[in-house]
Coordinates of C-alpha atoms and ligand atoms in Angstrom, one line a residue:
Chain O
X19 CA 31.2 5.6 1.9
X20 CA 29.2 5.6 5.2
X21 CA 30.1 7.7 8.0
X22 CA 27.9 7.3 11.3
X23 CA 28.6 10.0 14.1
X24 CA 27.4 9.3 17.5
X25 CA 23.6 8.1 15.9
X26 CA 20.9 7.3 18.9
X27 CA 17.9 5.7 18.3
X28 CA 14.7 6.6 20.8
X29 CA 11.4 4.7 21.1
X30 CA 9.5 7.6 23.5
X31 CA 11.7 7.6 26.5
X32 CA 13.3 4.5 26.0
X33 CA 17.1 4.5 24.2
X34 CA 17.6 1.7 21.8
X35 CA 20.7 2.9 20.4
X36 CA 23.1 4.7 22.7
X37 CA 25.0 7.2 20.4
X38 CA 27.2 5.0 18.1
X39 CA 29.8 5.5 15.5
X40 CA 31.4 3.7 13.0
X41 CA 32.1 3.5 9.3
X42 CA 31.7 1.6 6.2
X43 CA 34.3 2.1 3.3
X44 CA 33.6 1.7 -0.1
X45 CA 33.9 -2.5 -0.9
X46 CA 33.8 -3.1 2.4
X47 CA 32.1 -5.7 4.4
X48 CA 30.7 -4.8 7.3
X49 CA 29.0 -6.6 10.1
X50 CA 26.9 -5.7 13.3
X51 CA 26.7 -8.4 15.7
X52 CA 24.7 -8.7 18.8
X53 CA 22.2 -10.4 20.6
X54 CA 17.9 -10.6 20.4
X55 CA 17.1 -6.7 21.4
X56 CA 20.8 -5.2 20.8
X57 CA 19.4 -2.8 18.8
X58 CA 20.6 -3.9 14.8
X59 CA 17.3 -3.3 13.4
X60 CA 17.0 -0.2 15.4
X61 CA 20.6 0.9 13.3
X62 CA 19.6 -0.1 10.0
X63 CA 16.4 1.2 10.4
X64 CA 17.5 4.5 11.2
X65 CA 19.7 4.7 8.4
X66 CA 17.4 3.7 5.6
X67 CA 15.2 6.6 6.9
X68 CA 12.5 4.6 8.4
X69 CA 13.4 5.8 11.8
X70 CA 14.2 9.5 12.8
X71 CA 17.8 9.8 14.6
X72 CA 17.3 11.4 18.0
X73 CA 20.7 12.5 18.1
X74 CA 23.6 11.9 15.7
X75 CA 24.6 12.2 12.1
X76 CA 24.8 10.0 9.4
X77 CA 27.1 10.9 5.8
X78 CA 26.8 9.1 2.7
X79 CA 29.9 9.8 0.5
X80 CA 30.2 12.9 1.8
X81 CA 26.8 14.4 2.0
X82 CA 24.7 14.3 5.5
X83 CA 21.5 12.3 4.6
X84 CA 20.1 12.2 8.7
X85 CA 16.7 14.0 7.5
X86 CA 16.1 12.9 4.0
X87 CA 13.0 10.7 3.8
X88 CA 13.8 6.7 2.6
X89 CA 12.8 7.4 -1.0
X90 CA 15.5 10.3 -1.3
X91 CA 18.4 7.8 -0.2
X92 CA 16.9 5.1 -2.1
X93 CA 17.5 7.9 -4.9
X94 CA 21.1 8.0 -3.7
X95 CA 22.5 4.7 -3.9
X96 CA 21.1 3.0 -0.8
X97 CA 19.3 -0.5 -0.6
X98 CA 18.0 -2.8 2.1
X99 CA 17.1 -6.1 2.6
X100 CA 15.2 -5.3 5.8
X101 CA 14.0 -7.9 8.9
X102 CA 11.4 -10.2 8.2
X103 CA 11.5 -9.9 4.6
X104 CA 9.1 -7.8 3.8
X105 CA 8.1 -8.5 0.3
X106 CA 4.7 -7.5 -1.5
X107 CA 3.2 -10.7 -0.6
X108 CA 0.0 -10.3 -3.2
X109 CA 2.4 -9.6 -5.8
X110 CA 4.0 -11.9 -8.0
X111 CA 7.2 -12.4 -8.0
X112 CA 8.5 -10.6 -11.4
X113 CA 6.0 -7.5 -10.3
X114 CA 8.4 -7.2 -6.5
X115 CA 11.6 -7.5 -8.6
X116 CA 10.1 -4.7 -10.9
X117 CA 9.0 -2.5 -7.5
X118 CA 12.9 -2.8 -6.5
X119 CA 14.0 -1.5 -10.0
X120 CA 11.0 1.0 -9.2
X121 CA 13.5 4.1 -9.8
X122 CA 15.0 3.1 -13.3
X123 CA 13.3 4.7 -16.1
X124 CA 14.8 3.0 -18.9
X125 CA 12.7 -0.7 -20.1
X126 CA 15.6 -2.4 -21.6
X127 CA 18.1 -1.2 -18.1
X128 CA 15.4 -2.7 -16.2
X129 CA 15.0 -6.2 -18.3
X130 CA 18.7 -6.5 -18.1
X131 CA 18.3 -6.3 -14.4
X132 CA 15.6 -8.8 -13.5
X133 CA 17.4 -11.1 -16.5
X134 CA 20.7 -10.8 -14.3
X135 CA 18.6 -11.3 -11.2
X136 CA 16.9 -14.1 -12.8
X137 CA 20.5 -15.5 -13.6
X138 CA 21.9 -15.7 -10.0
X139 CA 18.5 -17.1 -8.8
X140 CA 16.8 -19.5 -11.5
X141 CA 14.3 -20.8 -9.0
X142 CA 13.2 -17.2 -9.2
X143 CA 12.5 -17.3 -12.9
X144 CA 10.8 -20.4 -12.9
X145 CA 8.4 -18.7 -10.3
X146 CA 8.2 -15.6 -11.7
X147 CA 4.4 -15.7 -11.8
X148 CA 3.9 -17.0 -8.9
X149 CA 2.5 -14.6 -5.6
X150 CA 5.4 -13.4 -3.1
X151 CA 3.4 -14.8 -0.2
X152 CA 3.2 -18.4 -1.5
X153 CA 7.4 -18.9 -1.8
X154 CA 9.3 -21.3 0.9
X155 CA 11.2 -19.1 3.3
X156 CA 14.1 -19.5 1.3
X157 CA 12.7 -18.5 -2.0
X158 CA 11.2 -15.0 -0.2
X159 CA 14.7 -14.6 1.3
X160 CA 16.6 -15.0 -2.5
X161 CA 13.4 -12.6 -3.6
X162 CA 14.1 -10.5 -1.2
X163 CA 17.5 -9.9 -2.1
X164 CA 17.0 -9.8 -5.6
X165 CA 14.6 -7.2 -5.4
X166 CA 17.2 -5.1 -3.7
X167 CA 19.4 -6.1 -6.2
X168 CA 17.2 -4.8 -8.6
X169 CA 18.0 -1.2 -7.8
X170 CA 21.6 -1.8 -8.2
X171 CA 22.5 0.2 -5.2
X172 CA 26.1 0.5 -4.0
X173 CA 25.5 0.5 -0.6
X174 CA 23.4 -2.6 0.9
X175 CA 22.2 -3.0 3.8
X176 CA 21.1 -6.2 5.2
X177 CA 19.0 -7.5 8.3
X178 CA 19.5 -11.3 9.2
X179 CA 18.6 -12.6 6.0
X180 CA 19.5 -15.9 7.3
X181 CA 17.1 -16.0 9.9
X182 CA 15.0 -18.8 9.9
X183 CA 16.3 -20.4 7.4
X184 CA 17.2 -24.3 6.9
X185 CA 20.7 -24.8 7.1
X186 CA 21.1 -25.9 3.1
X187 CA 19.7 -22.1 2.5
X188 CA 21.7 -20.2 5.0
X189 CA 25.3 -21.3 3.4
X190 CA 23.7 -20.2 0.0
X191 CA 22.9 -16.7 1.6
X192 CA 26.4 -16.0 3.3
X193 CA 27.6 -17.4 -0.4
X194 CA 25.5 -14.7 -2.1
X195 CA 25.9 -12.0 0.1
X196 CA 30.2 -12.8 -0.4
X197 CA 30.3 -13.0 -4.2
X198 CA 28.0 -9.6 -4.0
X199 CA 30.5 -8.0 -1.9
X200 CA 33.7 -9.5 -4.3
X201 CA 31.4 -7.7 -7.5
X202 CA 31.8 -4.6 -5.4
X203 CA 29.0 -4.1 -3.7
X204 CA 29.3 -2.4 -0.2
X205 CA 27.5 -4.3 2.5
X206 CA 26.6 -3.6 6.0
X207 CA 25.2 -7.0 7.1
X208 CA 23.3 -7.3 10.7
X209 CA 23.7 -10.5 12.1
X210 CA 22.7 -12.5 15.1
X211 CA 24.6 -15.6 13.6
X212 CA 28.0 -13.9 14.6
X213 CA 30.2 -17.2 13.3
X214 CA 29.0 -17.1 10.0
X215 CA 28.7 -13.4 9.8
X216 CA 32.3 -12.9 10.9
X217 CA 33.7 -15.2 8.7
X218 CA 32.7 -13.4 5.6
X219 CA 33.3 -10.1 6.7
X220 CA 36.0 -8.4 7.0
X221 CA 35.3 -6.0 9.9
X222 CA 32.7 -5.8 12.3
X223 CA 30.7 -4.5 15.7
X224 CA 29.6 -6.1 18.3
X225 CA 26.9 -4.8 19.9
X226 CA 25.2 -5.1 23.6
X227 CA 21.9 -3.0 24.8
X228 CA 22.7 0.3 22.1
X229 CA 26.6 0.2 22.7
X230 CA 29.3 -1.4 20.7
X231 CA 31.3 -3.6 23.2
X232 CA 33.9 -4.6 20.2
X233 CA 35.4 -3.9 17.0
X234 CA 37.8 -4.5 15.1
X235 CA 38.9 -7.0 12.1
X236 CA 36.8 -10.3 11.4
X237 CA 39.6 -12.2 12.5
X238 CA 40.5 -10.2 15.5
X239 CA 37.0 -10.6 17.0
X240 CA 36.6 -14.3 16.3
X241 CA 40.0 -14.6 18.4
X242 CA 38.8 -12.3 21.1
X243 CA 37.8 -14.9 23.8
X244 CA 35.6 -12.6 25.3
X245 CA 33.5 -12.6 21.9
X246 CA 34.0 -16.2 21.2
X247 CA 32.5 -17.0 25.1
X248 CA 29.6 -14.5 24.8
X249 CA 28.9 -15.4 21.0
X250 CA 30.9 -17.8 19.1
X251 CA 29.7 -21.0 21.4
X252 CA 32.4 -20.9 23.3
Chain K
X2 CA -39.0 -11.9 -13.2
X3 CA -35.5 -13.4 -12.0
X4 CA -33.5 -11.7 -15.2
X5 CA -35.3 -8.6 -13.7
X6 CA -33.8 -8.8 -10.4
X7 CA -30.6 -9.6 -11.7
X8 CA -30.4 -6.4 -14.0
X9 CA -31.6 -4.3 -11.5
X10 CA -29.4 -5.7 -8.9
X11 CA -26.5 -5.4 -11.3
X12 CA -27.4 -1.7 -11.3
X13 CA -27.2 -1.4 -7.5
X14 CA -24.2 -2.9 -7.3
X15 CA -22.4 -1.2 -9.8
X16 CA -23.2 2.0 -7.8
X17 CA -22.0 0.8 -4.8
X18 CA -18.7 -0.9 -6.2
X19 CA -17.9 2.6 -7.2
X20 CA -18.6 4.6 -4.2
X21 CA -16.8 1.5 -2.2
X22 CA -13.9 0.8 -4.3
X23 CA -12.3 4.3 -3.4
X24 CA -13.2 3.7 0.6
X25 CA -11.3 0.7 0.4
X26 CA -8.3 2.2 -2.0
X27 CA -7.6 5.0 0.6
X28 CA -7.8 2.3 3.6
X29 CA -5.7 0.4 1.7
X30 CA -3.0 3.3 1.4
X31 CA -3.8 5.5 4.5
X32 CA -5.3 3.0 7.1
X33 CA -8.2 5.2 8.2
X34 CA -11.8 5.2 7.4
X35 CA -12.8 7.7 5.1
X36 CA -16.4 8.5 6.0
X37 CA -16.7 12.1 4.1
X38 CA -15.7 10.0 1.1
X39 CA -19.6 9.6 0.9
X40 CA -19.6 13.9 1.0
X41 CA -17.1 13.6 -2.0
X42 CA -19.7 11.2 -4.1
X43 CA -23.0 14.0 -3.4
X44 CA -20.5 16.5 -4.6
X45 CA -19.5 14.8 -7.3
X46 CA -23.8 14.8 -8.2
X47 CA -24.3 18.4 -7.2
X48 CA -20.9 18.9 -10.0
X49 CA -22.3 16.6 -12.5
X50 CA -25.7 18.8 -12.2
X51 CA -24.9 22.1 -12.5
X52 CA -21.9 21.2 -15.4
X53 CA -25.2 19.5 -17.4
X54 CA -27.6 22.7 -16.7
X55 CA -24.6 24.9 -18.4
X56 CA -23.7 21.8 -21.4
X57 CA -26.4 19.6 -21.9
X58 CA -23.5 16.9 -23.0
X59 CA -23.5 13.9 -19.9
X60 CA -20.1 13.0 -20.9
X61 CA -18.5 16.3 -20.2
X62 CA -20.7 16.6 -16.8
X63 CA -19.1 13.0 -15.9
X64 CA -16.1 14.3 -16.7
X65 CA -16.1 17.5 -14.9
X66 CA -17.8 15.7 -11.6
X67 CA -14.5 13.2 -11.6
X68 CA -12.2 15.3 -11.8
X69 CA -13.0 18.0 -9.4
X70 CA -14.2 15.1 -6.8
X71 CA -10.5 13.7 -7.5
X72 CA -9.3 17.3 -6.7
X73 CA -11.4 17.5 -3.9
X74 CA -10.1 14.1 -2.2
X75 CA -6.5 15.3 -3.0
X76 CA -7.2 18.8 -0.9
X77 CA -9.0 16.0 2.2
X78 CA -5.9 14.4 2.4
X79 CA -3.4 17.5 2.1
X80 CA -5.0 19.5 4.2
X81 CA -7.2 17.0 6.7
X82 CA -5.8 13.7 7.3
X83 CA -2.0 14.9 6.3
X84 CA -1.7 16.1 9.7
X85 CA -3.2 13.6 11.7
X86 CA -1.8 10.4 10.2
X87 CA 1.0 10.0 13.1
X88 CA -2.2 10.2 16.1
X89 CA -4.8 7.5 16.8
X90 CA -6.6 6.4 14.3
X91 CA -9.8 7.7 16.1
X92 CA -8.8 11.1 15.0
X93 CA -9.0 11.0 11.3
X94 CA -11.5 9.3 11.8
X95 CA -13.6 11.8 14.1
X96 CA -12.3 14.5 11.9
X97 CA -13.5 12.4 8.3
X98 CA -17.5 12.3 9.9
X99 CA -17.6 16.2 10.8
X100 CA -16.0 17.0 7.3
X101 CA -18.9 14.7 5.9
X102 CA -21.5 16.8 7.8
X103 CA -20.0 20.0 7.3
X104 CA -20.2 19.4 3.6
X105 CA -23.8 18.3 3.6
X106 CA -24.7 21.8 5.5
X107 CA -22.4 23.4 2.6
X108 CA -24.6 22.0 0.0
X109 CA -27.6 22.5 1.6
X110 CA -27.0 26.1 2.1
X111 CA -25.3 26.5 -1.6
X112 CA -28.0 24.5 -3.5
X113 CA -31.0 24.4 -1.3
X114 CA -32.5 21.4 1.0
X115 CA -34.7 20.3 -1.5
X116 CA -34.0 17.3 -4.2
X117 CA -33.0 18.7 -7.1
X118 CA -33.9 17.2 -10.1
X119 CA -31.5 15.2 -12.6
X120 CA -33.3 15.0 -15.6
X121 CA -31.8 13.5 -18.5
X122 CA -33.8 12.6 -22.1
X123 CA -32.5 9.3 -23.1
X124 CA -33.2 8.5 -26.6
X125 CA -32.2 5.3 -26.6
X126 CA -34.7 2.7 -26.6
X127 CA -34.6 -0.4 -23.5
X128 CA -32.9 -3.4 -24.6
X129 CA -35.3 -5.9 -24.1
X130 CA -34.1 -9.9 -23.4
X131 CA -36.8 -12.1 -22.9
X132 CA -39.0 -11.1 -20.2
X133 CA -36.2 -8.8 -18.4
X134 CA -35.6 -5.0 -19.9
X135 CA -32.5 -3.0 -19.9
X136 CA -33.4 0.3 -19.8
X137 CA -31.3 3.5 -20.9
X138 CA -30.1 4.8 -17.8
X139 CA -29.5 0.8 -16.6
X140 CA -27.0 0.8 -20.0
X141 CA -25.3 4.0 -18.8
X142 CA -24.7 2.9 -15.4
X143 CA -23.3 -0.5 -16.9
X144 CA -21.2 0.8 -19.4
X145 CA -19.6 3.7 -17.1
X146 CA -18.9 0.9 -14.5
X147 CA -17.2 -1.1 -16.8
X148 CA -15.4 1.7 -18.4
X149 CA -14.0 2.6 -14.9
X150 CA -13.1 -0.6 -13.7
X151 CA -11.4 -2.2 -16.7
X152 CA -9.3 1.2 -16.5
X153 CA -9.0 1.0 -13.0
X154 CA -7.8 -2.8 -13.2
X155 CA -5.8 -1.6 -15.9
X156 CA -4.4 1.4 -13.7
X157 CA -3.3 -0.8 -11.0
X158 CA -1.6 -4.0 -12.7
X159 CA -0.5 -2.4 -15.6
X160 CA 1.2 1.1 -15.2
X161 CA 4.4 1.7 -13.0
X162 CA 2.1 4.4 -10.9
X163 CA -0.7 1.4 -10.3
X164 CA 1.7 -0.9 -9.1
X165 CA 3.6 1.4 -6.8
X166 CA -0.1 2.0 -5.0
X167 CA -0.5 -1.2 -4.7
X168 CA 2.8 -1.7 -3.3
X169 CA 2.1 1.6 -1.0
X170 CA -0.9 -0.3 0.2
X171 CA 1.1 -3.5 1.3
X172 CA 3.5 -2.2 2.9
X173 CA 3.9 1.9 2.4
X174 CA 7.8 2.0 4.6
X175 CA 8.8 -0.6 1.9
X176 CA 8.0 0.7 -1.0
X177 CA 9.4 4.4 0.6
X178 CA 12.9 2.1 1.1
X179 CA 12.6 1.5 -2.9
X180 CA 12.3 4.8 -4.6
X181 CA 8.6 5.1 -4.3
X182 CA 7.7 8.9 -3.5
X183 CA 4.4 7.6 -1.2
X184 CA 3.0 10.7 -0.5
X185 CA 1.9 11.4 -4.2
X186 CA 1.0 8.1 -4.8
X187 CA -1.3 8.8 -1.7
X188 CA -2.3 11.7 -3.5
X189 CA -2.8 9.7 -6.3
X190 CA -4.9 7.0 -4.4
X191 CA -7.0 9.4 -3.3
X192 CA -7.9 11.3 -6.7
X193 CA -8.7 7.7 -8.4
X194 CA -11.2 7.3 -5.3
X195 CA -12.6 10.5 -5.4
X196 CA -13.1 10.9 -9.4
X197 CA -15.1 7.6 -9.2
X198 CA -17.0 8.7 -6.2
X199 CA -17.9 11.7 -8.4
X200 CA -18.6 9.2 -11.2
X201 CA -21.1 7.5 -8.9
X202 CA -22.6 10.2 -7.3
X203 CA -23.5 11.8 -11.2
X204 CA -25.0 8.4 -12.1
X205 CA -27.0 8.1 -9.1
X206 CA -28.3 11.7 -9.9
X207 CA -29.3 10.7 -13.5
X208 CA -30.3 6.7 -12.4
X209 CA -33.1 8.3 -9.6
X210 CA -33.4 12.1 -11.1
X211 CA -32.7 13.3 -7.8
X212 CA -29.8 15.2 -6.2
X213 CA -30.2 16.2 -2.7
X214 CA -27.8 17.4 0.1
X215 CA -27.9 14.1 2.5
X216 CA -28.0 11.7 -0.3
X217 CA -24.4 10.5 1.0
X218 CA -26.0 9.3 4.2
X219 CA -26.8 5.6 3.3
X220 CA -24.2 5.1 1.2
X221 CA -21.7 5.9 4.1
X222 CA -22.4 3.2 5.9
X223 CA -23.6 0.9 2.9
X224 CA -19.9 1.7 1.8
X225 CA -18.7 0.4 5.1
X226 CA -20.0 -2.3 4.7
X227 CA -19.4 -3.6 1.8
X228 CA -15.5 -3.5 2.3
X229 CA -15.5 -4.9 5.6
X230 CA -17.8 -8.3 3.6
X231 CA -15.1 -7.7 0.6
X232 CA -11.9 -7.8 3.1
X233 CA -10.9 -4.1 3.8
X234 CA -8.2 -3.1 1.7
X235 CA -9.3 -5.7 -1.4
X236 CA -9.8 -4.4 -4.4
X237 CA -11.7 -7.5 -5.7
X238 CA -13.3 -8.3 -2.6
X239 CA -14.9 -4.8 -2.4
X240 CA -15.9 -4.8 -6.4
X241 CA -17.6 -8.6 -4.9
X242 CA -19.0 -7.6 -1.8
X243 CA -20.5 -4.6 -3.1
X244 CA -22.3 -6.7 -6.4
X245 CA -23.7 -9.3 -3.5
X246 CA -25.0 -6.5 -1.7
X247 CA -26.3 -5.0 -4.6
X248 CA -28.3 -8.4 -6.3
X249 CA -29.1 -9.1 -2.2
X250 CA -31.3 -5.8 -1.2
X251 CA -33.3 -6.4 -5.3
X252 CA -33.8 -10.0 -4.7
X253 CA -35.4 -9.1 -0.8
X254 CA -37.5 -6.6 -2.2
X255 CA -38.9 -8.6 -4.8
X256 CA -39.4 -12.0 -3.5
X257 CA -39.1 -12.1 0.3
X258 CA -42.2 -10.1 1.9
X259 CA -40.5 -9.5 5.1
X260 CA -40.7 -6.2 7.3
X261 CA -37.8 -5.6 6.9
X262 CA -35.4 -2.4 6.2
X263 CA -33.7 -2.8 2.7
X264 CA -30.6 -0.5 3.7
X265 CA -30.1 -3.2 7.1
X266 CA -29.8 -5.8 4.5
X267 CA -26.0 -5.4 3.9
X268 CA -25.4 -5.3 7.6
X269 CA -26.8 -8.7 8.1
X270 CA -24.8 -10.7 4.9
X271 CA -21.6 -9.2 6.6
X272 CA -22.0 -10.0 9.5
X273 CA -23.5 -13.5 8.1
X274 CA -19.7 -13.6 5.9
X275 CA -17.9 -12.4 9.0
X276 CA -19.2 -15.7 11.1
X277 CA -17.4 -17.7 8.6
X278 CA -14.8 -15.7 7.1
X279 CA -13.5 -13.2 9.9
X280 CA -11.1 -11.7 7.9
X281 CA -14.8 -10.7 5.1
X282 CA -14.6 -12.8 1.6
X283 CA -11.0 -11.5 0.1
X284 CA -9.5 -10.5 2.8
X285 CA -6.2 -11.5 5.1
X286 CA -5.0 -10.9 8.2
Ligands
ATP321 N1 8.9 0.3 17.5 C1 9.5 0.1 18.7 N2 8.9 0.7 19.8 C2 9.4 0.5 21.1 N3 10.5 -0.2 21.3 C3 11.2 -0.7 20.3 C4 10.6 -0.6 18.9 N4 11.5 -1.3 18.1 C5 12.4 -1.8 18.9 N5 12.3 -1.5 20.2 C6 13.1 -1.9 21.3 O1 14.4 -1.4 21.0 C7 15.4 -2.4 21.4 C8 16.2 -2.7 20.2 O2 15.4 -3.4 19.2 P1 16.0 -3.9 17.8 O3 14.8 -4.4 17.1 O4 16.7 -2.8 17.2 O5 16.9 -5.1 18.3 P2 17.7 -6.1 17.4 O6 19.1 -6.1 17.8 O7 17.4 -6.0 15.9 O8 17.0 -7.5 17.9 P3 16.7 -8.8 17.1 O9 18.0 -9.6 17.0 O10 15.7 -9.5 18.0 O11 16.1 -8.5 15.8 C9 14.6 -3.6 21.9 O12 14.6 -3.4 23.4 C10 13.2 -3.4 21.4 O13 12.3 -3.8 22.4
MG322 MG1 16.5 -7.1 14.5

């Protein structure tokens, strides 16, 4: 589904992302692991378009999507759940689930989707007039996926949606983003919590300062005792 | 005496919510400060004139003034601040004041320095209520305010466009990652500013029968103002701030008999708001 050749990331002169590769097949699980400044933002960024590539290509079921602006790969199957949320804070919280189904044209696709959203989070529904900006952190996080969800896209792309989250919420999100991924949904999930991330997954990348160090299966990482020293406690 | 002040500070403020409302829509959406917005609002009067000296009919001068003021603001940001969106902000920003003054010289030397006059024959008699009197242009400025702001308010919480400027305006890479094409709702943003610039500038004509080249001036700043009190960016805060401002300057001229400047009047209540509420009265962070 996603093929990324050789992709760097620049900030001025300085190289976040040091020309990496890998892929993501369709129904797969994918995660990128790595520590505070690895550059997994700087990767997800860069493929949702909010970020030019300096170098690189990236191919999305066969077509090369490296200059088309967010909106067009939006348009072509590709959603994010990006860092720190991001949700329309002075909206409610029906109107940022409508924003996410902002491409469908037809009014009873669209009430099917938020009913479906609605179904998977209730606590959602019962605050569905309430303003994005006045949800717990764990509300905004389930808004923020839902909103993505809204869109239907095939491809997902997620940025530590766990993050700084109490520990009853973050087992609900690795729950979610699993059943999304066994209803077919392709998901490339950036992670600092590399325990839980692995164990869901079922391959994945571990990145250091714009490289990837490792890769490989889930399993085969989480028994690599290099990985497990440097970020599975031991 | 006090329903008095209130009518004719209603009046005021209407103006200004209308000339403000679109400064604080394309801040909103584009993050700069659109100073020859004030340029688009005396064209919109200079339109509004010259459509009435062909048609006699107000309505269809209105109309005429808002939409080529909203074509106008789409051609500002296509061909002006298009460009320079990825520089400092001091750039637009520089560029936006010599457009404004480039377009007052363009008037002048199109339609002459003098005021021009805006003379309109109301037939309608003044509502009168109690000791307080509504006259006919008052009622046109009212009911075109309205008019615009319910469909404005309607625009923006209502319609699928309205809420993807909104969204544009609260985070524009966001709504990009969702579908939204933000450059025409940019586009967008800035007709819906411009038209009811246009709108403002063709009721001020009519409201003080006079059209003249720099009659942006004080309502640059004014503008400026008033959406830094409203919280730059709020929709409600400016449509607030710009009716305090308003129902401020009538009741200093009429009660307080102080040497004082009317137009320096809205630069003290912000900065009187900002001492308590940094962020002006709707605003956030
Ligand atoms: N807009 C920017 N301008 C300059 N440098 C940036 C910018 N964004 C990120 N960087 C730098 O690029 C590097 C990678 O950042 P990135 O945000 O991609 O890391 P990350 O792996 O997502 O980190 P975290 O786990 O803290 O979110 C960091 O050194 C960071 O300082
Ligand atoms: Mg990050």
């Amino acid at each position: 589904m996603l093929d990324v050749r050789n992709l760097e990331v620049r900030y001025g002169e300085f190289r976040a992302v040091h020309g990496v590769s890998f892929t993501v097949e369709d129904g797969e699980l994918i995660t990128i692991i790595g520590a505070n400044g690895a550059g997994k933002t700087s990767i997800l960024r860069t493929l949702m378009g909010f970020q030019p590539a300096y170098r690189g290509t990236i191919t999305l079921n066969g077509k090369e999507i490296t200059h088309l602006s967010a909106h067009e790969r939006a348009k072509l199957g590709i959603g994010i759940a990006p860092e720190g949320r991001r949700l329309f804070g002075d909206m409610d919280v029906q109107e940022n689930l409508e924003m996410g189904g902002y491409l469908i044209q037809d009014k009873s696709l669209l009430k099917q989707r938020l009913e479906a959203v609605y179904a998977r989070f209730p606590v959602l529904k019962s605050r569905r007039n309430q303003r994005a900006k006045t949800l717990s952190g764990g509300e905004q996080q389930m808004l923020a996926i839902g909103r993505t969800l809204m869109g239907d896209p095939p491809l997902v792309l997620m940025d530590e949606v766990s993050l700084g989250l109490m520990p009853k919420y973050v087992q609900e999100v690795f729950r979610i983003i699993k059943e999304l991924n066994e209803e077919g949904k392709t998901i490339l999930l950036v992670e600092q919590n590399a325990k839980k991330a692995l164990s869901i997954a079922h391959r994945g990348y571990v990145l250091e300062t714009g490289r990837f160090r490792w890769e490989g299966e889930a399993q085969q990482l989480k028994d690599n005792p290099e990985v497990q020293r440097a970020y599975l406690g031991g | 005496m006090l329903g008095q002040q209130l009518i004719n500070g209603f009046t005021i403020g209407s103006i200004y919510a209308l000339i403000a409302l679109g400064l604080t829509m394309v801040y909103g959406v584009l993050k700069i400060l659109h100073i020859a917005h004030a340029g688009v609002y005396a064209m919109g009067a200079y339109i509004g004139l010259w459509v009435y000296r062909l048609v006699p009919n107000l309505f269809l001068a209105m109309l005429a003034a808002m939409f080529l003021s909203g074509v106008a603001g789409i051609l500002i940001e296509r061909f002006l601040y298009k460009s320079m969106l990825d520089k400092s902000r001091i750039v637009p920003l520089i560029a936006s004041i010599g457009l404004f003054i480039a377009m007052e010289e363009t008037f002048r030397i199109i339609a002459g320095p003098y005021v021009k006059a805006f003379s309109v024959h109301f037939r309608q008699k003044p509502w009168i209520l109690g000791s307080a009197r509504i006259s006919a242009p008052q009622m046109l400025v009212f009911g075109v305010t309205i008019v615009l702001l319910v469909l404005l308010w309607w625009v923006i919480t209502r319609t699928r466009m309205g809420k993807a400027l909104r969204a544009v305006s609260m985070d524009r890479e966001m709504a990009d990652a969702l579908g939204v094409a933000t450059e025409k709702i940019i586009l967008l943003s800035f007709f819906i500013s411009s038209a009811l610039a246009g709108a403002a500038g063709v009721l001020v004509g009519v409201f003080y029968n006079s059209v003249y080249p720099t009659m942006g001036d004080i309502p640059a700043y004014k503008a400026l103002a008033i959406i830094v009190l409203g919280g730059m960016g709020s929709i409600p805060g400016t449509i607030l701030g710009a009716f305090l401002i308003g129902i401020s300057e009538t009741f200093l001229i009429g009660y307080v008999n102080v040497p004082l400047p009317r137009d320096a009047l809205a630069f003290i209540v912000m900065i009187a708001v900002l001492m308590f509420r940094p962020y002006g009265l709707l605003g956030k962070e």
